[in-house]
CSV table of C-alpha atoms in Angstrom, one decimal:
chain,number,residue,atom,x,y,z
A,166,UNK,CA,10.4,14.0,-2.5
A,167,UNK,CA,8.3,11.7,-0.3
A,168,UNK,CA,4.6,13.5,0.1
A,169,UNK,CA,4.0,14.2,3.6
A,170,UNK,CA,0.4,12.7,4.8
A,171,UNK,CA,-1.6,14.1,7.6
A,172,UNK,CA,-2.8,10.9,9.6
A,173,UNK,CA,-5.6,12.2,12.2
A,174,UNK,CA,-6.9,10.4,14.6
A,175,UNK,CA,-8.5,10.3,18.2
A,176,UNK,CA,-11.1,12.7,18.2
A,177,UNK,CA,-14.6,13.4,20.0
A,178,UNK,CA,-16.4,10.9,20.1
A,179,UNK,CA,-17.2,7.3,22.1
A,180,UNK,CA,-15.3,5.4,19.3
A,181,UNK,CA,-12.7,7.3,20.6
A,182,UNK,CA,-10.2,4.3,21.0
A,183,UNK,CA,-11.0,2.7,18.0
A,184,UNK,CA,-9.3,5.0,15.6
A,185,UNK,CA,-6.6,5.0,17.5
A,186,UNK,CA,-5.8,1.7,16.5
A,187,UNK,CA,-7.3,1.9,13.2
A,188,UNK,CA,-4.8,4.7,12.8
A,189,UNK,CA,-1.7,2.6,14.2
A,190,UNK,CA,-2.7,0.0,11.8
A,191,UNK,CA,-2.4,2.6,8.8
A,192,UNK,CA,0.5,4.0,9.2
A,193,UNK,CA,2.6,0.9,9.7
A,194,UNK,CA,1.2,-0.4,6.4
A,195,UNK,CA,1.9,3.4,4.7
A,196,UNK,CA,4.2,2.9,1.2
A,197,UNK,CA,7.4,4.5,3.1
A,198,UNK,CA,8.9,4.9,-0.2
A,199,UNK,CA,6.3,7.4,-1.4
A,200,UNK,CA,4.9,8.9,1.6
A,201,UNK,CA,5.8,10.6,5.2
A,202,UNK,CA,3.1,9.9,7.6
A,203,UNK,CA,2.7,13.1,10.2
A,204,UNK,CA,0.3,11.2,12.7
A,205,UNK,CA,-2.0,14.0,14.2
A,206,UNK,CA,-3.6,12.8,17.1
A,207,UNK,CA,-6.9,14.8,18.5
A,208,UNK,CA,-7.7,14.6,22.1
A,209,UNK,CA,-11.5,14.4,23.7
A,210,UNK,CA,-11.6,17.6,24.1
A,211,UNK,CA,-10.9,19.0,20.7
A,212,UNK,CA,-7.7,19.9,20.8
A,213,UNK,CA,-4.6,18.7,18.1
A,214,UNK,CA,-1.1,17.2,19.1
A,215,UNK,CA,1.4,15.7,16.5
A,216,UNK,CA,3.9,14.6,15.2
A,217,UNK,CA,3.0,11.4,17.4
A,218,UNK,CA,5.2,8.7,16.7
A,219,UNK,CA,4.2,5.6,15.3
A,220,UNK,CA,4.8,3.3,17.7
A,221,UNK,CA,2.8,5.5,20.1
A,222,UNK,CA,-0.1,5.9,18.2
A,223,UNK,CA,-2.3,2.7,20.0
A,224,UNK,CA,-1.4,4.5,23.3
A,225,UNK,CA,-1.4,8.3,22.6
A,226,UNK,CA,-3.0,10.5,25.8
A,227,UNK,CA,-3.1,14.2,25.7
A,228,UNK,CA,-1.2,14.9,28.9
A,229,UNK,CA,2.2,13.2,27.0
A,230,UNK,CA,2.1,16.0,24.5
A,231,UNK,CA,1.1,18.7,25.7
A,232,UNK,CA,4.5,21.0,24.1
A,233,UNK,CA,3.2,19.5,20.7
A,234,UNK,CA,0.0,21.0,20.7
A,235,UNK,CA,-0.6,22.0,16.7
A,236,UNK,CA,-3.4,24.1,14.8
A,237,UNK,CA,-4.2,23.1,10.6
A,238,UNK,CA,-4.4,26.6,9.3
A,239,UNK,CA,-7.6,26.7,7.9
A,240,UNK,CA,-6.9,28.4,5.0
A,241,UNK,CA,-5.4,27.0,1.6
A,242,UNK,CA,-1.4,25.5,1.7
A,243,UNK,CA,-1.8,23.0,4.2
A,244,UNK,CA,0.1,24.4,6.9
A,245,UNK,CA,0.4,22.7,9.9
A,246,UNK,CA,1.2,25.3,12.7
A,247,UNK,CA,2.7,25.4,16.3
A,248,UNK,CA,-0.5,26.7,18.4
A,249,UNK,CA,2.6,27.2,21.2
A,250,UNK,CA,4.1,30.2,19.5
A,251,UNK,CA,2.9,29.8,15.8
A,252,UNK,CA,6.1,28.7,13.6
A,253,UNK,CA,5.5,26.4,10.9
A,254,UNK,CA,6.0,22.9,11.1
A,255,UNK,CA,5.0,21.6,8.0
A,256,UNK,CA,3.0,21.5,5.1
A,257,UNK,CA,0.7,18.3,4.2
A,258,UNK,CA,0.2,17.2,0.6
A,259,UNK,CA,-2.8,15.0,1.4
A,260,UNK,CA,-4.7,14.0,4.6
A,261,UNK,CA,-5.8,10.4,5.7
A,262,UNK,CA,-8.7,11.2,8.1
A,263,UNK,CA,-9.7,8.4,10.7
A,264,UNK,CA,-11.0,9.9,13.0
A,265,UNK,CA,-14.2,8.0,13.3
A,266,UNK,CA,-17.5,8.8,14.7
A,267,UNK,CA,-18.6,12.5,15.5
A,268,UNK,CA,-16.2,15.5,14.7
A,269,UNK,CA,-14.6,13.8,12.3
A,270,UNK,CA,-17.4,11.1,10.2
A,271,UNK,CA,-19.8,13.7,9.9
A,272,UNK,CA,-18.4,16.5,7.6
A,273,UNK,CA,-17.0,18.9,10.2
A,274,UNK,CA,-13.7,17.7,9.8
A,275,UNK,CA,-14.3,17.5,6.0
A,276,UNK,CA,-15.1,21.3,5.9
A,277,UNK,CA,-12.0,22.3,7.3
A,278,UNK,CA,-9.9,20.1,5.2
A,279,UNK,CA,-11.8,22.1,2.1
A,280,UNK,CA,-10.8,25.6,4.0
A,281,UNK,CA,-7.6,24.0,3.9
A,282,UNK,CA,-7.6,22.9,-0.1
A,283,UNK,CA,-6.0,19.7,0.4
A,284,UNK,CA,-6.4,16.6,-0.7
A,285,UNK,CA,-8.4,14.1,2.0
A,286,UNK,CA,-9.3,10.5,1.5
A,287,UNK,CA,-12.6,9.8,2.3
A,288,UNK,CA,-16.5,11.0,1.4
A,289,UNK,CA,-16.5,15.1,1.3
A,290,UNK,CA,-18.8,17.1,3.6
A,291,UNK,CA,-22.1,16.0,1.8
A,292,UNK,CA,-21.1,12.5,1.7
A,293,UNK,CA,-19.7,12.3,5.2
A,294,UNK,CA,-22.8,14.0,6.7
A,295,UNK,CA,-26.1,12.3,4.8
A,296,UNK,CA,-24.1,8.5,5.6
A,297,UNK,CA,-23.4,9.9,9.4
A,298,UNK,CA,-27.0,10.4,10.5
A,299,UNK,CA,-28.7,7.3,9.7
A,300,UNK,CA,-32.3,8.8,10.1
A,301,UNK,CA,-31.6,11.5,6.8
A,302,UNK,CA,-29.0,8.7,5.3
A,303,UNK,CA,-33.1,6.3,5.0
A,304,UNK,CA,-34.9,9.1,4.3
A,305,UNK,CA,-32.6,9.4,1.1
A,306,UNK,CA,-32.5,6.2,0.2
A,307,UNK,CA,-36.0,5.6,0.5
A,308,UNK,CA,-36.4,7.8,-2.1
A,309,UNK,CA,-33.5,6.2,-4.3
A,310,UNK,CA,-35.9,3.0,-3.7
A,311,UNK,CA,-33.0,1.3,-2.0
A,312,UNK,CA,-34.6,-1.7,0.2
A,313,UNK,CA,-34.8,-1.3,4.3
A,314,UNK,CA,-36.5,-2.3,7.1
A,315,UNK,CA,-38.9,-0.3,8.5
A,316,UNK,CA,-38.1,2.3,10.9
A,317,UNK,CA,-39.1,5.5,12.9
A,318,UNK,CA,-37.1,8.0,14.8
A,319,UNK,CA,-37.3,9.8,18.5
A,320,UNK,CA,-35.3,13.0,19.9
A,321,UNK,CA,-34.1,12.8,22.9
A,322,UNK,CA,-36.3,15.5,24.1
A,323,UNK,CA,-39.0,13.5,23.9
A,324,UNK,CA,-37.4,11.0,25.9
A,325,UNK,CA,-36.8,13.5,28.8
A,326,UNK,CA,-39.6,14.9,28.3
A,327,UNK,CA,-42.4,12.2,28.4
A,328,UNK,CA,-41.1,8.7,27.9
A,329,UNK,CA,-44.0,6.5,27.7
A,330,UNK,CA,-45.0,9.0,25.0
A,331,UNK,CA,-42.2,8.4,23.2
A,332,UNK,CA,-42.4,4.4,23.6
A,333,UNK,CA,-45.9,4.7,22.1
A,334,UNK,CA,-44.7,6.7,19.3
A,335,UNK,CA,-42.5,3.7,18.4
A,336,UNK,CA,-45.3,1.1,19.4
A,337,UNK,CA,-47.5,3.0,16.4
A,338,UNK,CA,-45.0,2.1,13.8
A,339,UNK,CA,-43.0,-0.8,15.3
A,340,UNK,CA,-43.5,-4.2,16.2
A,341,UNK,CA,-41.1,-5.8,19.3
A,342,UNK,CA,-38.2,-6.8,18.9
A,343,UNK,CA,-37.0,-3.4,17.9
A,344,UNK,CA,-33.5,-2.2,17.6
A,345,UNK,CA,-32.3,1.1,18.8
A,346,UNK,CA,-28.7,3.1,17.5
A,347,UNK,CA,-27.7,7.1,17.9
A,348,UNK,CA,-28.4,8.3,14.5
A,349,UNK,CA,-25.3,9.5,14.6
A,350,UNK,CA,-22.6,7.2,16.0
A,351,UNK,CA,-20.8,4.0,14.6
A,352,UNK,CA,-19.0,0.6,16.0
A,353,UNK,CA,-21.8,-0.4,17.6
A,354,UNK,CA,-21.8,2.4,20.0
A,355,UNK,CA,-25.1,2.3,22.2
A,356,UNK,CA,-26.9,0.4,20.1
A,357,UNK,CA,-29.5,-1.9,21.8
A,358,UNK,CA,-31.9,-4.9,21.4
A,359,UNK,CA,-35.5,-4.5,23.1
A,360,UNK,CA,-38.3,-6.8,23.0
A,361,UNK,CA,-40.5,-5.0,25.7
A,362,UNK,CA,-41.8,-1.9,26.7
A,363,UNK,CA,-38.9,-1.8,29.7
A,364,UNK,CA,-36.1,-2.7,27.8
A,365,UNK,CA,-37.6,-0.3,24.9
A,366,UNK,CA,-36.9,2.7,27.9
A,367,UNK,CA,-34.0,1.9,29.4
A,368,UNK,CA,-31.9,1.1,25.0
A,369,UNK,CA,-33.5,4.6,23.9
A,370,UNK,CA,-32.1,6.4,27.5
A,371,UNK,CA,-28.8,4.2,26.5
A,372,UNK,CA,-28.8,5.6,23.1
A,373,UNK,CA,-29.8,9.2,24.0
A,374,UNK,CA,-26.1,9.2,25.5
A,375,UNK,CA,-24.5,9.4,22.3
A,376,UNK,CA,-26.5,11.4,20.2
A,377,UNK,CA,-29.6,14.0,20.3
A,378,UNK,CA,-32.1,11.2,17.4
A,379,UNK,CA,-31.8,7.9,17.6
A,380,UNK,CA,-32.9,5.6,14.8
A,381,UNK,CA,-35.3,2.6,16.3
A,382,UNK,CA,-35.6,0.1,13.4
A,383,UNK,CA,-37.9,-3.3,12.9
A,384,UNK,CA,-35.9,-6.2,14.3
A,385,UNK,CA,-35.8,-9.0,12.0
A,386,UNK,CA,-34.2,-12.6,11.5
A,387,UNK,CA,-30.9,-11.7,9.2
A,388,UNK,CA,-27.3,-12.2,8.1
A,389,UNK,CA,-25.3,-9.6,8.5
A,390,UNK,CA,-23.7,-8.9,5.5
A,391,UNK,CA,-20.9,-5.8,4.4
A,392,UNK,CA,-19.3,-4.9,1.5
A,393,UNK,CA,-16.1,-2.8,0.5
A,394,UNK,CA,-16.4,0.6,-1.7
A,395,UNK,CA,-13.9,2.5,-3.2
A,396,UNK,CA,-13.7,4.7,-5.7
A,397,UNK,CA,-15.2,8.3,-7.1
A,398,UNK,CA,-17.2,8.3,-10.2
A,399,UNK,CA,-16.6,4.6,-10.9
A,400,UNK,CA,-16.6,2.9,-7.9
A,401,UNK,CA,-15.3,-0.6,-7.4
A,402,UNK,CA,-16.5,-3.5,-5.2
A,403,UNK,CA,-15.0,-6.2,-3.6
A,404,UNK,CA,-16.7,-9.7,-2.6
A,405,UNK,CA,-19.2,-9.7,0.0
A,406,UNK,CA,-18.2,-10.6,3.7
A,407,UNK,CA,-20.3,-12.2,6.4
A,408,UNK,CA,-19.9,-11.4,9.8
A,409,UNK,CA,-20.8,-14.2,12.7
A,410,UNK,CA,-21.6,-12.4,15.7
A,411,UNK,CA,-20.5,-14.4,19.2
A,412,UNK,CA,-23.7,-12.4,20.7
A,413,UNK,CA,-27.1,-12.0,20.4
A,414,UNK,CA,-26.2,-9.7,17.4
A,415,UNK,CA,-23.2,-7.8,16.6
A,416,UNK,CA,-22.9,-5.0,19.4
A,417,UNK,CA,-19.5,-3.0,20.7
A,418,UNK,CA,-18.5,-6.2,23.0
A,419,UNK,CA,-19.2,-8.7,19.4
A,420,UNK,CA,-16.9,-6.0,17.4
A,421,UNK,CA,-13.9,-5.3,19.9
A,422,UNK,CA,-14.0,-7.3,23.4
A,423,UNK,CA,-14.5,-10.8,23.8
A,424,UNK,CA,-13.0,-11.8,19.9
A,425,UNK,CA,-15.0,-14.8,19.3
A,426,UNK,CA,-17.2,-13.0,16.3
A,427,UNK,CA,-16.0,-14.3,13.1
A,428,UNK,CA,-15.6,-12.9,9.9
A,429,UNK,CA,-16.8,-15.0,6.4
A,430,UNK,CA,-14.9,-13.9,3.2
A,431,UNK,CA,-16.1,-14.3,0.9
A,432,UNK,CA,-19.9,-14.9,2.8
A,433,UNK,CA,-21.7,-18.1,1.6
A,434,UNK,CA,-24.7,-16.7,-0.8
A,435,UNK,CA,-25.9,-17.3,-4.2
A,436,UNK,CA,-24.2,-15.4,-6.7
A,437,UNK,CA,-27.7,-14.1,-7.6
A,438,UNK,CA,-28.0,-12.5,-4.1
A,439,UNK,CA,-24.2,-11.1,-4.8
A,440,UNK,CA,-24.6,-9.5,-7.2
A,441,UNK,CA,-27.8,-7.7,-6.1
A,442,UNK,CA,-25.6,-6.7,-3.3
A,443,UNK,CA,-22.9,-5.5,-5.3
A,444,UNK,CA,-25.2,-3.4,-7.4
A,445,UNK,CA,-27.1,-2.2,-4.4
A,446,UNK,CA,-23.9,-1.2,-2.5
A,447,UNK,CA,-22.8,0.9,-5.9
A,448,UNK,CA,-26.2,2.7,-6.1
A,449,UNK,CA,-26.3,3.4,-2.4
A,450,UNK,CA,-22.6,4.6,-2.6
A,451,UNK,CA,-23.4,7.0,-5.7
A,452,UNK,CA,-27.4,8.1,-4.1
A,453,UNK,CA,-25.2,9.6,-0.7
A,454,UNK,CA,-22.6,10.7,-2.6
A,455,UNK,CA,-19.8,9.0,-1.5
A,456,UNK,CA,-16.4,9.1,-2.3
A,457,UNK,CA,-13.0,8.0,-1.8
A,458,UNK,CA,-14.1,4.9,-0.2
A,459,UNK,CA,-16.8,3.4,2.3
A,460,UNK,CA,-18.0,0.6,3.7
A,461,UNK,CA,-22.3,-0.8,2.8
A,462,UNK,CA,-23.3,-2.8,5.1
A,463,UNK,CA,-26.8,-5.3,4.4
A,464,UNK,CA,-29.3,-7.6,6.2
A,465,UNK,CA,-29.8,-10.5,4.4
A,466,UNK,CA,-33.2,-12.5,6.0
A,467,UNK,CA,-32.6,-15.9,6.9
A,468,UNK,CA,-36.2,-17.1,6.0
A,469,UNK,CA,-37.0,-15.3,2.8
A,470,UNK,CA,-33.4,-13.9,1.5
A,471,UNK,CA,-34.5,-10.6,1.3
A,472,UNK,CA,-32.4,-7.8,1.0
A,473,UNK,CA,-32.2,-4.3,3.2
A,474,UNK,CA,-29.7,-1.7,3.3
A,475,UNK,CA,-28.6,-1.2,7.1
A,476,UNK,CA,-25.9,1.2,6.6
A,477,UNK,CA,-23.5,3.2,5.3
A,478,UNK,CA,-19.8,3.8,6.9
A,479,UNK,CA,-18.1,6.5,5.0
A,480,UNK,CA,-15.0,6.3,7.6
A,481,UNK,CA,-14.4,2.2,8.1
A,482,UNK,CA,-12.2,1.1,10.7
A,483,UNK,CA,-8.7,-0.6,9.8
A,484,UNK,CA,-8.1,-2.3,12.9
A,485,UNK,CA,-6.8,-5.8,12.2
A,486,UNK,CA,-10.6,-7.3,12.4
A,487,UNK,CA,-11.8,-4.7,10.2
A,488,UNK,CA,-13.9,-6.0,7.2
A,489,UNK,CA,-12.7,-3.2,4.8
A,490,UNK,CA,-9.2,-3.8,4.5
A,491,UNK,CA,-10.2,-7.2,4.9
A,492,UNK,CA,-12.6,-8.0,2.2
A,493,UNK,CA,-9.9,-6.2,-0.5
A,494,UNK,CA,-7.3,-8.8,1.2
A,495,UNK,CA,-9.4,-11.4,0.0
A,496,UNK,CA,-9.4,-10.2,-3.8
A,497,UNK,CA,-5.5,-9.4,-3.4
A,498,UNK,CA,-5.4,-5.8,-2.8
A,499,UNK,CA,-2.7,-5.3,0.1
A,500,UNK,CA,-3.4,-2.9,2.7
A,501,UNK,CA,-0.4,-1.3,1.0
A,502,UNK,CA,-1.9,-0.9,-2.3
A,503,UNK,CA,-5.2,0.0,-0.9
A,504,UNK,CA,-3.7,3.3,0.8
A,505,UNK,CA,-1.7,4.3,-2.4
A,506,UNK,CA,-5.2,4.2,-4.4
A,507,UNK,CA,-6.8,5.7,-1.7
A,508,UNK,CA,-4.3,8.9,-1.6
A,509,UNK,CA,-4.5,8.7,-5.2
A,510,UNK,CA,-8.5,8.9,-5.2
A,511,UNK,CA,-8.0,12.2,-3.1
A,512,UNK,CA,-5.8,13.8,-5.5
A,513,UNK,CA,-8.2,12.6,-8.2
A,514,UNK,CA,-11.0,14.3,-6.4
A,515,UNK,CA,-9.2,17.5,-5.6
A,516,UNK,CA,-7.8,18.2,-8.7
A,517,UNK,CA,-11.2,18.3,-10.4
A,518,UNK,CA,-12.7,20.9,-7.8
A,519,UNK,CA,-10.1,23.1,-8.3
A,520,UNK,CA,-11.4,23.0,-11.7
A,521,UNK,CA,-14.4,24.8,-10.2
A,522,UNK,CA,-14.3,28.7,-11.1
A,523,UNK,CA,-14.6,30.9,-8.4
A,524,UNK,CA,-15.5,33.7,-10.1
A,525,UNK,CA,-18.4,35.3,-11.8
């Protein structure tokens, strides 16, 4: 019998839309063969719908499925129930979570998925949390000695409250230009460029929309270089990728809009400077606990070929200019294969905490 997959997707969060077409773009590569996909599609608000079809997935709204509305019974069996009048609709061997971005990147969704005792691709709730919040994510690795640029942190309470207080804080530790991201948050979602006091105010009120900390780092002159990840224990990496950003530097509109970013695989560096990357993306992987697969993502500086670690994406997009899927691509690994190992790392990972005794 074919294993029947639980593909989420949607969620709540501003990157909203881009899992729903990182999620149409999985299950029309899914090994029919060997799998059912049951595409699970969460609204803004919370709230689960499914099955969606696949051919709907890129376009799903709430409001169309409103008599499908379903609940994941968080206890163990996988049940997928009818939150209309309870009856069982199925039961789900594995889960492919992308829901990406809060609510679903940052260990919530994780936890109930353990409640559940099944199988879920992807980084488990430590892993998921520590490489969601970017401020704890360089705390960690600053103690694993992983390179970075330099950075601070400001709440947004200290925004509201005193602004110009909060600009100085940075001003203490930061030099202009500075860049400012929600700590936690992904594709390029309010992240901002400032080279002045004013545009300091208005990117850390832009960034205070998405999350309550926002990371401001030490702008600097760099490559932006990522890296693929997958694996538990013994994690494999593929060549490095370069991306080309058409803007200033590689924002939401860079990513997704105006398609004139390009992508570089593999990226043009010494095989020295590979390497090191290779290593460093395998040590960062292992220091956050990672699993399943992720995406690490460096700075490479133009003048001195330096190397910092600028983040850590423990739920990658698949859209069709994704780097992950793209960067296996380049060292033959179908998008195909790359679910079926990717299912199979789940299982892997399951299996062996249910060796776990839970009793004294």
């Amino acid at each position: 019998m074919k294993k029947k997959v639980g593909l989420l997707f949607g969620g709540r969060s501003g990157e909203h839309e881009v899992s729903l077409v990182s999620a149409s773009a999985i299950a029309e590569n899914f090994d029919t063969a060997a799998f059912e996909v049951i595409p699970l599609f969460i609204s803004r608000e919370g709230n689960w719908y499914g099955p969606i079809p696949v051919e709907e997935i890129k376009t799903t709204k709430a409001e169309q499925y409103r008599d499908r509305q379903v609940i994941l019974a968080p206890q163990p069996g996988g049940v997928l129930l009818s939150a209309l009048d309870g009856h069982e609709i199925c039961r789900l061997d594995a889960v492919f979570p992308i829901v990406h971005g809060t609510y679903g990147e940052d260990g919530v969704l994780q936890g109930l998925l353990e409640l559940a005792d099944i199988p879920y691709a992807g980084a488990g709730v430590t892993g998921s949390a520590v490489g969601m919040d970017k401020v704890v994510m360089r705390k960690i690795l600053a103690y694993h000695n992983i390179p970075q640029v330099q950075f601070t942190s400001v709440l947004r309470s200290q925004i509201d409250e005193n602004i110009d207080a909060a600009v100085q804080a940075v001003e203490q530790v930061l030099q202009y230009p500075v860049f400012n991201k929600p700590a936690n948050g992904g594709s390029s979602v309010g992240i901002n460029k400032a080279k002045n006091v004013e545009e300091l105010k208005t990117a850390l009120r832009a960034a205070a929309q998405y999350d309550r900390k926002i990371l401001v780092e030490q702008g600097v002159n760099v490559r932006e270089i990522e890296i693929s990840v997958m694996g538990n224990e013994h994690p494999l990496v593929s060549q490095p990728g370069e991306i080309c950003s058409s803007n200033e530097f590689y924002d939401y509109k860079a990513k997704y809009v105006d398609n004139k970013s390009v992508a570089m695989i593999p990226a043009d560096l010494p095989q020295e400077t590979i390497q090191r990357i290779q290593a460093l993306a395998v040590e960062t992987y292992q220091a956050l606990e990672c699993e399943g697969f992720a995406r690490v993502d460096f700075f490479v500086e133009k003048e001195t070929g330096m190397i910092y670690l600028n983040e850590v994406n423990t739920l990658p997009g698949f859209t069709d200019i994704s780097m992950y899927p793209k960067m296996w691509e380049a060292v033959g690994i179908s998008m195909t294969e790359l679910l079926n190992r990717l299912i199979a790392y789940a299982e892997e990972r399951h299996a062996d905490r249910k060796k776990n005794s839970i009793s004294c």
